[in-house]
Amino acid sequence: MCGIIGFTGTLDAKAVLTEGLAELEYRGYDSAGIAYVTKQGIKTIKTAGKVSCLKEKVESIKEQDQTTCGIGHTRWATHGGVSDINSHPHTAGRVTLIHNGIIENYQKLQAELEKKGKKPISQTDTEIAAMVIDDYYEGDPIKAIKNAVKCLQGAYAFLIMFQEFPGKIYCIRNGSPLVATYTEKGAIIASDMVALIKYSKDYFVLPEHHIATLTTDGIKITNLLDQPVEPKMLHVNWDMASARKGGYDYFMLKEIHEQPEALRRTITPRLKQGLPDFEEDNIGDDIFQGLNKIVITACGTAMHAGLIGRNLIEKLTRVPVTVEIASEFRYQDPIIDENTLVLVISQSGETADTLAALRLAKEKGAKTLSIVNVKGSSIARESDYVLYTHAGPEIAVASTKAYIVQLAALYLFAMRFAYVTNKITKEETKKMTEEFTCVISQVEKMISCDEQVEEIAACLVKTEDLFFIGRGLDYALSCEGSIKLKEVSYIHSEAYAAGELKHGTISLITDNVPVIAIATQKDVYVKTISNVKEVRSRGAKVILITRQDAVIDASLCDHIITIPKVDDIFAPFCAAVALQYIAYYAAVKRGLNVDQPRNLAKSVTVE
Ligand code: M6R
């Protein structure tokens, strides 16, 4: 959840760290801090608030000498409230560190330290970790780290500086991500590539339970037996511009606009002679052999992509699919075996619950395929097969372009599965992929409906409660529309299967309660419209998202958003854009920080 960065080299470390933290801020933005090496020892500056507050504080301190080594942290609070004292870095004796993750047994460790007369000054689990390392420290940093991690339970990525080793940063991780690179300007390590891209497109993921030692001369990696390890280099195909707002007011808006391109990058290379093809992804057709069940597991928006995926996979292949919330799946003792494919979806590839669900699936002998956006992430590395989406970095907390390419990957998967198992013919598959490709330009058209949606969203400024309704694919979309609206605009909303509303929830429909009805599917159109009439006659204000060619009685709704002509199964791609705009403009009109919503962080690396 937090963003961490470390640098040692020839550049001004304070600048490298504060700039890097600004890039990483989407990972957590409660407080921020840096620690850096000076001639007088390690100095720490930290504060509650955003990175901009930290920057002001840093700039107000005039240093005599330039500092070239330091660590920085932007926090999403877990243990201990948001305060200066709980901000990272934390120092214990000769150890100063930053941490992303949670030390689950910190209370037990604290009690043991207190018996030795050692008391923390903050309420954080992280300070306890620093104290444990210091407790073991007798002049050998690596030995102290190795001994300390034996006692620590939970997830962590640590960047550690020792008073007696200025210029060196020691790093270790379990669960939480760390990527690193070395250039002639020095060694740099961070939670993700957005902080490194300025320096290099080549990087490596620090393997778990390995220690990286960063010096101005390079990065040395050793395993816990002190054997040197060569990292596997990776390359990203996006650049700095992708990680910048580029003239847009918010990343969310920029990312909505990037969707056609993201779709193109995800779909086009996987179509060979009109057929979906995963050869370049090293996914052979044996993945489909003997499959009698698919379980899709993910969290939040990624799970909502799974709901759409289920619909399509079942429709095309007639193989049963269930969608499980990863945080539930992992504690459910799920019924899966070697004939089950567990399909894991994650933008970041680091979501703690999703990763745990994947590990459980593997333990139970299921085949695993992940749909992941971040190259080299834990979920990608640990899955049997990976289908990378190519959205590029998604910075806004609210997922938009990552969602649409997750849908694209699921559609390609469903089509290939149906084709190789002879559920659809070659000709049918080709026809379908042709229509699929056309969806990209229809999404482009949809992007230009922003002004209309902006006007509609303006009517939601004072709204406190709202309902989304739909059937089938439209219900799955409603779930996504609802989470999007809630997370960025703070308007409470619920997604309901349109036919289910009258089994209780319709009692909440009173005069002027807005209902966003999605009716893009011909087979259930009439049914959904009946449900719209039901809420309308109870006073609801209706915003209808429907097909361009639908014949609509004007008295049925207050506002209408139409989607371009596409085959029913592809309607979610266009309708999703309308839902994203509704959330975005409602939040903007309410004067909120769209990219950094209250209490949230981009990548949820804790349970
Ligand atoms: O990185 P992941 O796709 O695994 O993240 C899963 C959810 O945390 C994420 O989709 C979340 O729901 C979004 N912020 C919603 O917009």
Coordinates of C-alpha atoms and ligand atoms in Angstrom, one line a residue:
M1 CA 0.0 0.0 0.0
C2 CA 2.8 2.4 0.8
G3 CA 5.3 3.7 -1.7
I4 CA 9.0 3.3 -0.9
I5 CA 12.2 4.4 -2.6
G6 CA 15.9 4.3 -2.0
F7 CA 18.8 5.9 -3.8
T8 CA 22.6 5.9 -3.5
G9 CA 24.8 7.4 -6.2
T10 CA 26.0 10.7 -7.5
L11 CA 22.8 12.7 -7.7
D12 CA 21.2 14.9 -5.0
A13 CA 19.4 12.2 -3.0
K14 CA 16.8 14.5 -1.5
A15 CA 15.7 15.5 -4.9
V16 CA 15.6 11.9 -6.2
L17 CA 13.6 10.8 -3.2
T18 CA 11.0 13.6 -3.1
E19 CA 10.5 13.4 -6.9
G20 CA 10.2 9.6 -6.7
L21 CA 7.7 9.9 -3.8
A22 CA 5.6 12.3 -5.8
E23 CA 5.4 9.5 -8.5
L24 CA 4.7 6.8 -5.9
E25 CA 2.1 8.9 -4.0
Y26 CA -0.8 7.0 -5.5
R27 CA 0.2 4.0 -3.4
G28 CA -0.6 5.9 -0.2
Y29 CA -0.9 9.5 0.8
D30 CA -1.4 9.9 4.5
S31 CA 2.1 11.0 5.4
A32 CA 5.6 11.0 3.9
G33 CA 9.2 11.1 5.0
I34 CA 12.8 10.7 4.0
A35 CA 16.1 9.8 5.8
Y36 CA 19.4 10.7 4.2
V37 CA 23.1 10.5 5.0
T38 CA 24.9 13.7 6.1
K39 CA 28.4 14.2 7.6
Q40 CA 26.7 14.4 11.0
G41 CA 24.9 11.1 10.5
I42 CA 21.5 10.0 9.2
K43 CA 18.9 12.8 9.2
T44 CA 15.1 12.3 9.0
I45 CA 12.4 14.6 7.8
K46 CA 8.8 13.4 8.0
T47 CA 5.4 14.8 8.2
A48 CA 1.7 13.8 8.2
G49 CA 0.1 15.0 4.9
K50 CA 1.0 14.7 1.3
V51 CA 4.3 14.6 -0.4
S52 CA 4.0 18.3 -1.2
C53 CA 4.0 19.0 2.6
L54 CA 7.1 16.9 2.9
K55 CA 8.7 18.7 0.0
E56 CA 8.1 22.1 1.6
K57 CA 9.6 20.9 4.8
V58 CA 12.7 19.5 3.0
E59 CA 13.2 22.6 1.0
S60 CA 13.0 24.8 4.1
I61 CA 16.0 23.0 5.6
K62 CA 19.2 24.4 4.1
E63 CA 21.9 21.8 4.1
Q64 CA 25.6 22.6 3.8
D65 CA 26.5 19.5 1.8
Q66 CA 24.7 17.6 -0.8
T67 CA 23.5 14.2 0.2
T68 CA 23.7 11.3 -2.2
C69 CA 22.2 8.5 -0.3
G70 CA 18.7 8.1 1.3
I71 CA 15.4 6.4 1.6
G72 CA 11.8 7.8 1.3
H73 CA 8.3 6.7 2.1
T74 CA 4.7 7.7 1.4
R75 CA 2.3 6.0 3.8
W76 CA -1.1 4.4 3.8
A77 CA -1.6 4.0 7.6
T78 CA -2.3 0.6 9.0
H79 CA -1.0 0.4 12.5
G80 CA -0.9 3.7 14.3
G81 CA -2.9 6.8 13.2
V82 CA -1.8 9.4 10.7
S83 CA 0.7 11.6 12.6
D84 CA 4.3 12.9 12.2
I85 CA 5.5 10.4 14.7
N86 CA 4.0 7.4 13.0
S87 CA 5.3 8.5 9.6
H88 CA 8.3 6.6 8.2
P89 CA 11.3 6.5 8.3
H90 CA 11.7 5.0 11.8
T91 CA 14.9 4.9 13.7
A92 CA 15.9 2.5 16.4
G93 CA 19.5 2.8 17.7
R94 CA 21.8 2.5 14.7
V95 CA 19.0 1.4 12.3
T96 CA 16.8 3.6 10.2
L97 CA 14.2 2.0 7.9
I98 CA 11.1 2.3 5.8
H99 CA 8.5 -0.4 5.4
N100 CA 5.7 -1.4 3.1
G101 CA 3.5 -4.2 4.6
I102 CA 2.3 -5.3 8.0
I103 CA 4.3 -7.0 10.8
E104 CA 1.5 -9.2 12.2
N105 CA 3.3 -10.3 15.4
Y106 CA 4.6 -6.9 16.4
Q107 CA 2.8 -6.9 19.7
K108 CA 4.6 -10.1 20.8
L109 CA 7.9 -8.7 19.6
Q110 CA 7.2 -5.4 21.4
A111 CA 6.6 -7.2 24.7
E112 CA 9.9 -9.1 24.3
L113 CA 11.7 -5.8 23.6
E114 CA 10.1 -4.1 26.5
K115 CA 11.4 -6.8 28.8
K116 CA 14.8 -5.7 27.7
G117 CA 13.9 -2.1 28.6
K118 CA 13.4 -1.0 25.0
K119 CA 10.3 1.0 24.3
P120 CA 9.0 2.4 20.9
I121 CA 8.0 6.0 20.5
S122 CA 5.4 5.5 17.8
Q123 CA 2.4 3.2 17.6
T124 CA 3.6 1.4 14.4
D125 CA 4.5 -2.1 13.7
T126 CA 7.4 -0.7 11.6
E127 CA 9.2 0.8 14.5
I128 CA 9.2 -2.6 16.2
A129 CA 10.8 -4.1 13.1
A130 CA 13.5 -1.5 13.3
M131 CA 14.0 -2.3 17.0
V132 CA 14.3 -6.0 16.3
I133 CA 16.9 -5.4 13.6
D134 CA 18.8 -3.1 15.9
D135 CA 18.6 -5.6 18.7
Y136 CA 20.3 -8.2 16.5
Y137 CA 22.9 -5.7 15.1
E138 CA 26.4 -6.3 16.2
G139 CA 28.2 -4.6 13.4
D140 CA 27.2 -6.9 10.5
P141 CA 24.0 -5.5 8.8
I142 CA 23.3 -8.6 6.7
K143 CA 23.6 -10.9 9.8
A144 CA 21.2 -8.6 11.7
I145 CA 18.7 -8.5 8.9
K146 CA 18.8 -12.3 8.5
N147 CA 18.3 -12.9 12.2
A148 CA 15.5 -10.3 12.5
V149 CA 13.4 -11.6 9.6
K150 CA 13.3 -15.0 11.2
C151 CA 11.2 -13.4 13.9
L152 CA 9.0 -11.3 11.7
Q153 CA 5.6 -12.5 10.6
G154 CA 3.7 -10.7 7.9
A155 CA 4.4 -8.9 4.7
Y156 CA 7.3 -6.5 4.2
A157 CA 9.5 -4.6 1.9
F158 CA 12.2 -2.9 4.0
L159 CA 14.8 -0.4 2.9
I160 CA 17.3 -0.1 5.7
M161 CA 20.2 2.2 6.5
F162 CA 22.8 1.6 9.2
Q163 CA 24.5 4.5 10.9
E164 CA 27.9 2.9 10.5
F165 CA 27.5 2.2 6.8
P166 CA 26.7 5.5 5.1
G167 CA 26.2 5.2 1.4
K168 CA 24.7 1.7 1.6
I169 CA 21.1 0.7 1.6
Y170 CA 20.0 -2.8 2.5
C171 CA 16.8 -4.2 1.2
I172 CA 14.7 -7.3 1.7
R173 CA 11.1 -8.2 1.0
N174 CA 8.4 -10.8 1.7
G175 CA 5.2 -10.3 -0.3
S176 CA 5.5 -6.5 -0.8
P177 CA 7.0 -5.5 -4.1
L178 CA 10.5 -4.0 -4.8
V179 CA 12.0 -3.3 -8.2
A180 CA 15.5 -2.0 -8.7
T181 CA 17.9 -0.7 -11.3
Y182 CA 21.5 0.5 -11.6
T183 CA 22.8 3.2 -13.9
E184 CA 26.0 5.3 -14.1
K185 CA 24.2 7.8 -11.7
G186 CA 23.7 5.2 -9.0
A187 CA 21.5 2.5 -7.6
I188 CA 17.8 3.0 -7.1
I189 CA 15.1 0.8 -5.7
A190 CA 11.3 1.4 -5.3
S191 CA 7.9 -0.2 -4.9
D192 CA 7.2 0.2 -8.6
M193 CA 8.6 1.3 -11.9
V194 CA 6.9 4.7 -12.0
A195 CA 9.7 5.9 -9.7
L196 CA 12.5 4.3 -11.7
I197 CA 11.4 5.0 -15.3
K198 CA 13.1 8.4 -15.3
Y199 CA 16.4 6.5 -14.9
S200 CA 15.9 3.3 -16.8
K201 CA 13.5 1.1 -18.6
D202 CA 15.4 -2.0 -17.6
Y203 CA 15.0 -3.3 -14.1
F204 CA 14.7 -6.4 -12.0
V205 CA 12.3 -7.6 -9.3
L206 CA 14.1 -8.3 -6.1
P207 CA 13.4 -11.9 -5.4
E208 CA 11.7 -12.6 -2.1
H209 CA 13.9 -13.4 0.9
H210 CA 17.0 -12.1 -0.8
I211 CA 19.0 -9.2 0.4
A212 CA 20.0 -6.4 -2.0
T213 CA 22.8 -4.1 -1.0
L214 CA 22.8 -0.9 -2.9
T215 CA 26.1 1.1 -3.2
T216 CA 27.2 3.8 -5.6
D217 CA 29.0 1.0 -7.5
G218 CA 26.1 -1.3 -8.1
I219 CA 23.6 -3.7 -6.5
K220 CA 24.6 -6.9 -4.9
I221 CA 22.0 -9.6 -4.3
T222 CA 22.5 -12.5 -2.0
N223 CA 20.2 -15.2 -0.8
L224 CA 19.9 -16.1 2.9
L225 CA 22.8 -18.5 2.6
D226 CA 25.0 -15.5 1.5
Q227 CA 25.3 -16.9 -2.0
P228 CA 25.3 -14.3 -4.8
V229 CA 22.3 -14.3 -7.1
E230 CA 22.0 -12.8 -10.6
P231 CA 18.7 -10.9 -11.0
K232 CA 16.5 -11.5 -14.1
M233 CA 16.4 -8.3 -16.0
L234 CA 13.0 -7.0 -17.4
H235 CA 12.1 -4.2 -19.7
V236 CA 9.1 -1.9 -19.7
N237 CA 7.7 -0.6 -23.0
W238 CA 6.2 2.6 -21.7
D239 CA 8.0 5.9 -20.9
M240 CA 7.9 8.8 -18.5
A241 CA 5.0 10.4 -20.4
S242 CA 2.8 7.4 -19.5
A243 CA 3.4 8.1 -15.9
R244 CA 2.5 11.8 -16.2
K245 CA -0.8 13.7 -16.4
G246 CA 0.1 15.1 -19.8
G247 CA -2.2 18.1 -19.7
Y248 CA -5.2 16.3 -18.2
D249 CA -6.7 17.6 -14.9
Y250 CA -6.5 14.1 -13.4
F251 CA -4.9 10.8 -14.2
M252 CA -8.3 9.2 -14.1
L253 CA -9.4 11.3 -17.0
K254 CA -6.2 10.7 -18.9
E255 CA -6.5 7.0 -18.3
I256 CA -10.1 6.9 -19.6
H257 CA -8.9 8.6 -22.8
E258 CA -6.1 6.0 -23.1
Q259 CA -8.5 3.1 -23.3
P260 CA -8.7 2.7 -27.1
E261 CA -4.9 2.5 -27.3
A262 CA -4.7 0.1 -24.3
L263 CA -7.2 -2.1 -26.0
R264 CA -5.3 -2.0 -29.3
R265 CA -2.1 -3.1 -27.5
T266 CA -3.8 -5.9 -25.7
I267 CA -5.9 -7.3 -28.5
T268 CA -4.1 -6.8 -31.8
P269 CA -0.9 -8.8 -31.2
R270 CA -3.1 -11.7 -30.1
L271 CA -5.1 -12.0 -33.3
K272 CA -3.4 -14.3 -35.9
Q273 CA -5.3 -14.8 -39.2
G274 CA -8.4 -13.6 -37.4
L275 CA -8.1 -16.1 -34.6
P276 CA -7.2 -15.4 -31.0
D277 CA -3.7 -16.7 -30.4
F278 CA -1.6 -17.0 -27.2
E279 CA 1.5 -18.4 -28.7
E280 CA 3.6 -15.4 -27.8
D281 CA 2.3 -15.6 -24.3
N282 CA 3.5 -19.2 -24.1
I283 CA 0.0 -20.4 -23.5
G284 CA -0.6 -23.6 -25.4
D285 CA -4.1 -25.1 -26.0
D286 CA -3.3 -27.8 -23.4
I287 CA -4.5 -25.3 -20.8
F288 CA -8.0 -26.0 -21.9
Q289 CA -7.6 -29.8 -21.8
G290 CA -9.7 -31.7 -19.2
L291 CA -11.1 -28.5 -17.8
N292 CA -14.5 -29.0 -16.2
K293 CA -14.6 -25.8 -14.1
I294 CA -13.2 -22.3 -14.0
V295 CA -12.9 -20.2 -10.9
I296 CA -12.2 -16.6 -11.3
T297 CA -10.8 -14.8 -8.3
A298 CA -9.9 -11.2 -7.8
C299 CA -10.7 -8.1 -5.8
G300 CA -12.7 -4.9 -6.5
T301 CA -12.8 -3.8 -10.1
A302 CA -10.7 -6.8 -11.2
M303 CA -13.4 -9.0 -9.7
H304 CA -16.1 -7.1 -11.6
A305 CA -14.2 -7.8 -14.8
G306 CA -14.4 -11.4 -13.8
L307 CA -18.2 -11.1 -13.5
I308 CA -18.3 -10.1 -17.2
G309 CA -15.8 -12.8 -18.0
R310 CA -18.0 -15.5 -16.4
N311 CA -20.9 -14.5 -18.5
L312 CA -19.0 -14.7 -21.7
I313 CA -17.0 -17.9 -21.0
E314 CA -20.1 -19.7 -20.0
K315 CA -22.0 -18.5 -22.9
L316 CA -19.4 -19.5 -25.4
T317 CA -18.0 -22.7 -23.9
R318 CA -20.8 -24.0 -21.6
V319 CA -18.1 -24.7 -19.0
P320 CA -19.2 -23.6 -15.5
V321 CA -17.5 -20.5 -14.1
T322 CA -17.7 -19.1 -10.6
V323 CA -16.4 -15.7 -9.5
E324 CA -15.0 -15.5 -6.0
I325 CA -13.9 -12.5 -4.0
A326 CA -10.2 -13.4 -3.3
S327 CA -10.4 -12.4 0.4
E328 CA -13.3 -15.0 0.8
F329 CA -11.9 -17.6 -1.5
R330 CA -8.7 -18.0 0.5
Y331 CA -10.5 -18.9 3.7
Q332 CA -13.3 -21.0 2.1
D333 CA -11.5 -24.3 1.6
P334 CA -12.6 -24.1 -2.0
I335 CA -13.5 -27.2 -4.0
I336 CA -10.9 -27.2 -6.8
D337 CA -8.6 -29.8 -8.3
E338 CA -6.4 -30.4 -11.3
N339 CA -9.3 -30.2 -13.6
T340 CA -10.1 -26.6 -12.4
L341 CA -8.5 -23.6 -13.9
V342 CA -8.2 -20.8 -11.4
L343 CA -8.1 -17.5 -13.3
V344 CA -6.7 -14.7 -11.3
I345 CA -7.1 -11.1 -12.3
S346 CA -5.1 -8.2 -11.0
Q347 CA -3.9 -4.9 -12.3
S348 CA -1.0 -4.5 -9.9
G349 CA -0.2 -8.2 -9.6
E350 CA 0.5 -7.6 -5.9
T351 CA -2.9 -7.5 -4.2
A352 CA -2.4 -9.5 -1.1
D353 CA -5.7 -11.4 -1.1
T354 CA -5.5 -12.2 -4.8
L355 CA -1.9 -13.5 -4.4
A356 CA -2.9 -15.6 -1.4
A357 CA -5.9 -17.0 -3.5
L358 CA -3.5 -17.9 -6.3
R359 CA -1.1 -19.7 -3.9
L360 CA -4.0 -21.7 -2.4
A361 CA -5.2 -22.7 -5.9
K362 CA -1.7 -24.0 -6.7
E363 CA -1.5 -25.8 -3.4
K364 CA -4.7 -27.6 -4.3
G365 CA -3.4 -28.6 -7.6
A366 CA -5.4 -26.4 -9.9
K367 CA -4.0 -24.9 -13.1
T368 CA -3.5 -21.2 -12.7
L369 CA -3.7 -18.4 -15.3
S370 CA -3.4 -14.8 -14.4
I371 CA -4.5 -11.7 -16.2
V372 CA -2.1 -9.0 -15.0
N373 CA -1.0 -5.6 -16.0
V374 CA 2.3 -5.1 -14.1
K375 CA 5.1 -7.1 -15.7
G376 CA 7.1 -9.3 -13.3
S377 CA 4.7 -8.8 -10.4
S378 CA 4.3 -11.5 -7.9
I379 CA 1.0 -12.8 -9.3
A380 CA 2.5 -12.9 -12.8
R381 CA 5.6 -14.7 -11.6
E382 CA 3.8 -17.3 -9.5
S383 CA 1.0 -18.3 -12.0
D384 CA 1.4 -21.2 -14.4
Y385 CA 0.4 -19.0 -17.3
V386 CA 0.2 -15.2 -17.6
L387 CA -1.8 -13.1 -20.0
Y388 CA -0.4 -9.6 -19.7
T389 CA -2.7 -6.7 -20.3
H390 CA -1.0 -3.7 -21.9
A391 CA -2.7 -0.8 -20.2
G392 CA 0.6 0.9 -19.3
P393 CA 0.9 2.3 -15.8
E394 CA -2.4 3.1 -14.1
I395 CA -1.9 5.8 -11.6
A396 CA -5.4 6.9 -10.6
V397 CA -6.7 4.9 -7.7
A398 CA -9.9 4.3 -9.6
S399 CA -9.2 1.6 -12.2
T400 CA -10.4 2.4 -15.7
K401 CA -8.1 1.4 -18.5
A402 CA -6.9 -1.6 -16.5
Y403 CA -10.5 -2.8 -16.2
I404 CA -11.2 -2.5 -19.9
V405 CA -8.1 -4.5 -20.9
Q406 CA -9.0 -7.1 -18.3
L407 CA -12.3 -7.5 -20.2
A408 CA -10.4 -7.7 -23.4
A409 CA -8.1 -10.5 -22.1
L410 CA -11.1 -12.4 -20.8
Y411 CA -12.9 -12.1 -24.2
L412 CA -9.8 -13.4 -26.0
F413 CA -9.6 -16.3 -23.6
A414 CA -13.2 -17.1 -24.0
M415 CA -13.1 -17.1 -27.7
R416 CA -9.9 -19.2 -27.9
F417 CA -11.3 -21.7 -25.4
A418 CA -14.6 -21.9 -27.4
Y419 CA -12.7 -22.3 -30.7
V420 CA -10.3 -25.0 -29.6
T421 CA -13.0 -27.0 -27.9
N422 CA -15.1 -26.8 -31.1
K423 CA -17.9 -24.9 -29.4
I424 CA -17.7 -22.3 -32.1
T425 CA -16.5 -22.8 -35.7
K426 CA -13.5 -21.1 -37.3
E427 CA -15.8 -18.9 -39.2
E428 CA -17.8 -17.9 -36.2
T429 CA -14.6 -17.2 -34.3
K430 CA -13.3 -15.0 -37.1
K431 CA -16.5 -13.1 -37.3
M432 CA -16.4 -12.5 -33.6
T433 CA -12.8 -11.3 -33.5
E434 CA -13.6 -9.0 -36.4
E435 CA -16.4 -7.4 -34.4
F436 CA -14.2 -7.3 -31.4
T437 CA -11.6 -5.3 -33.3
C438 CA -14.3 -2.8 -34.3
V439 CA -15.1 -2.3 -30.6
I440 CA -11.9 -0.3 -30.2
S441 CA -13.2 2.5 -32.5
Q442 CA -16.6 2.4 -30.8
V443 CA -14.9 2.9 -27.5
E444 CA -13.1 5.8 -29.1
K445 CA -16.5 7.3 -30.1
M446 CA -17.8 6.7 -26.6
I447 CA -14.9 8.7 -25.2
S448 CA -16.2 11.8 -27.0
C449 CA -19.5 11.7 -25.1
D450 CA -17.8 13.4 -22.1
E451 CA -19.7 16.7 -22.4
Q452 CA -23.0 15.0 -22.3
V453 CA -22.1 12.9 -19.3
E454 CA -20.6 15.8 -17.6
E455 CA -24.0 17.6 -17.7
I456 CA -25.8 14.6 -16.4
A457 CA -23.3 14.1 -13.6
A458 CA -23.8 17.7 -12.6
C459 CA -27.3 16.6 -11.4
L460 CA -25.8 14.2 -9.0
V461 CA -23.8 16.7 -7.0
K462 CA -26.2 16.7 -4.0
T463 CA -27.1 13.0 -4.3
E464 CA -26.5 10.9 -1.2
D465 CA -27.8 7.5 -2.4
L466 CA -28.1 6.0 -5.8
F467 CA -28.9 2.6 -7.4
F468 CA -27.5 0.9 -10.5
I469 CA -29.7 -1.7 -12.1
G470 CA -29.2 -4.1 -14.9
R471 CA -29.5 -7.8 -16.0
G472 CA -26.9 -10.2 -17.1
L473 CA -23.8 -8.4 -18.5
D474 CA -25.5 -5.2 -17.5
Y475 CA -25.7 -6.3 -13.9
A476 CA -22.0 -7.1 -13.9
L477 CA -21.4 -3.7 -15.3
S478 CA -23.6 -2.1 -12.6
C479 CA -21.3 -3.5 -10.0
E480 CA -18.4 -1.8 -11.6
G481 CA -20.4 1.5 -12.1
S482 CA -21.2 1.5 -8.4
I483 CA -17.7 0.9 -7.1
K484 CA -16.4 3.6 -9.4
L485 CA -18.9 6.2 -8.2
K486 CA -18.5 5.3 -4.5
E487 CA -14.7 5.4 -4.5
V488 CA -14.2 8.8 -6.2
S489 CA -17.4 10.8 -5.5
Y490 CA -18.3 9.4 -2.1
I491 CA -21.9 9.0 -3.2
H492 CA -23.4 5.9 -1.6
S493 CA -24.6 3.5 -4.3
E494 CA -25.7 -0.1 -4.7
A495 CA -25.7 -2.3 -7.7
Y496 CA -28.8 -4.5 -8.1
A497 CA -29.8 -7.1 -10.5
A498 CA -32.8 -5.3 -11.9
G499 CA -35.3 -8.1 -11.2
E500 CA -34.2 -8.4 -7.6
L501 CA -35.0 -4.8 -6.6
K502 CA -38.6 -5.5 -5.8
H503 CA -37.6 -8.2 -3.3
G504 CA -36.8 -5.6 -0.7
T505 CA -34.6 -2.8 -1.9
I506 CA -37.3 -1.0 -3.9
S507 CA -38.5 0.4 -0.5
L508 CA -35.6 2.8 -0.7
I509 CA -36.8 4.3 -3.9
T510 CA -38.5 7.6 -3.2
D511 CA -38.9 10.8 -5.0
N512 CA -35.8 11.8 -6.9
V513 CA -33.6 8.9 -5.8
P514 CA -31.4 8.5 -8.9
V515 CA -31.4 5.1 -10.6
I516 CA -28.8 4.4 -13.3
A517 CA -30.3 1.7 -15.4
I518 CA -28.2 -0.2 -17.9
A519 CA -30.1 -1.8 -20.7
T520 CA -27.8 -2.8 -23.5
Q521 CA -28.7 -6.5 -23.9
K522 CA -31.5 -7.3 -26.4
D523 CA -32.5 -10.5 -24.8
V524 CA -33.4 -8.9 -21.4
Y525 CA -34.1 -5.4 -22.7
V526 CA -37.9 -5.5 -22.2
K527 CA -37.5 -7.0 -18.7
T528 CA -35.1 -4.3 -17.6
I529 CA -37.3 -1.6 -19.0
S530 CA -40.2 -3.0 -17.0
N531 CA -38.0 -2.6 -13.9
V532 CA -37.2 1.0 -14.9
K533 CA -40.9 1.7 -15.1
E534 CA -41.3 0.3 -11.6
V535 CA -38.8 2.6 -10.1
R536 CA -39.9 5.5 -12.3
S537 CA -43.5 5.2 -11.0
R538 CA -42.1 5.4 -7.5
G539 CA -40.5 8.8 -8.2
A540 CA -37.0 7.7 -9.1
K541 CA -34.9 10.0 -11.3
V542 CA -33.7 7.7 -14.1
I543 CA -30.5 7.8 -16.1
L544 CA -30.7 5.2 -18.8
I545 CA -27.7 3.8 -20.6
T546 CA -28.8 1.9 -23.6
R547 CA -28.3 1.0 -27.2
Q548 CA -28.4 3.6 -30.0
D549 CA -31.1 1.6 -31.8
A550 CA -33.4 1.2 -28.8
V551 CA -36.8 2.6 -29.2
I552 CA -37.3 4.6 -26.0
D553 CA -40.4 6.2 -24.6
A554 CA -39.2 9.7 -23.6
S555 CA -41.2 9.6 -20.4
L556 CA -39.2 6.6 -19.2
C557 CA -36.2 8.5 -18.1
D558 CA -34.7 11.9 -17.3
H559 CA -31.5 11.4 -19.1
I560 CA -30.3 9.0 -21.7
I561 CA -26.8 7.9 -22.7
T562 CA -26.6 5.8 -25.8
I563 CA -23.8 3.5 -26.8
P564 CA -22.6 3.0 -30.4
K565 CA -23.9 0.1 -32.4
V566 CA -22.0 -3.1 -31.3
D567 CA -22.9 -6.7 -30.9
D568 CA -24.5 -7.3 -27.5
I569 CA -21.6 -9.2 -26.1
F570 CA -19.3 -6.2 -26.7
A571 CA -21.6 -3.6 -25.2
P572 CA -19.8 -3.6 -21.8
F573 CA -16.8 -2.0 -23.4
C574 CA -18.7 1.1 -24.4
A575 CA -21.1 1.2 -21.5
A576 CA -18.1 1.1 -19.1
V577 CA -16.8 4.4 -20.5
A578 CA -20.1 6.1 -19.7
L579 CA -20.0 4.7 -16.1
Q580 CA -16.4 5.9 -15.7
Y581 CA -17.4 9.4 -16.8
I582 CA -20.4 9.5 -14.5
A583 CA -18.1 8.7 -11.5
Y584 CA -15.4 11.1 -12.7
Y585 CA -17.6 14.1 -13.3
A586 CA -19.7 13.6 -10.2
A587 CA -16.4 13.7 -8.2
V588 CA -15.1 16.7 -10.0
K589 CA -18.4 18.6 -9.5
R590 CA -18.2 17.8 -5.8
G591 CA -14.8 19.3 -5.7
L592 CA -12.9 16.1 -4.8
N593 CA -9.4 14.9 -5.5
V594 CA -10.3 12.3 -8.0
D595 CA -7.0 10.6 -8.2
Q596 CA -6.5 10.3 -4.5
P597 CA -9.8 9.4 -2.9
R598 CA -10.2 9.4 0.9
N599 CA -8.9 6.3 2.8
L600 CA -7.8 4.4 -0.4
A601 CA -4.6 3.4 -2.0
K602 CA -3.8 2.0 -5.4
S603 CA -2.3 -1.4 -4.6
V604 CA -3.7 -3.3 -1.6
T605 CA -0.8 -5.3 -0.4
V606 CA -2.2 -6.0 3.0
E607 CA -5.1 -8.3 4.0
Ligands
M6R1 O1 -4.3 -4.4 -8.5 P1 -5.6 -5.1 -8.5 O2 -6.3 -5.2 -9.8 O3 -5.4 -6.5 -7.9 O4 -6.5 -4.3 -7.5 C1 -7.8 -4.8 -7.1 C2 -8.6 -3.7 -6.5 O5 -8.0 -3.2 -5.3 C3 -8.9 -2.6 -7.4 O6 -9.5 -3.0 -8.6 C4 -9.8 -1.5 -6.8 O7 -11.1 -2.1 -6.6 C5 -9.9 -0.3 -7.7 N1 -9.4 0.8 -6.9 C6 -11.3 0.1 -8.1 O8 -11.3 1.2 -8.9

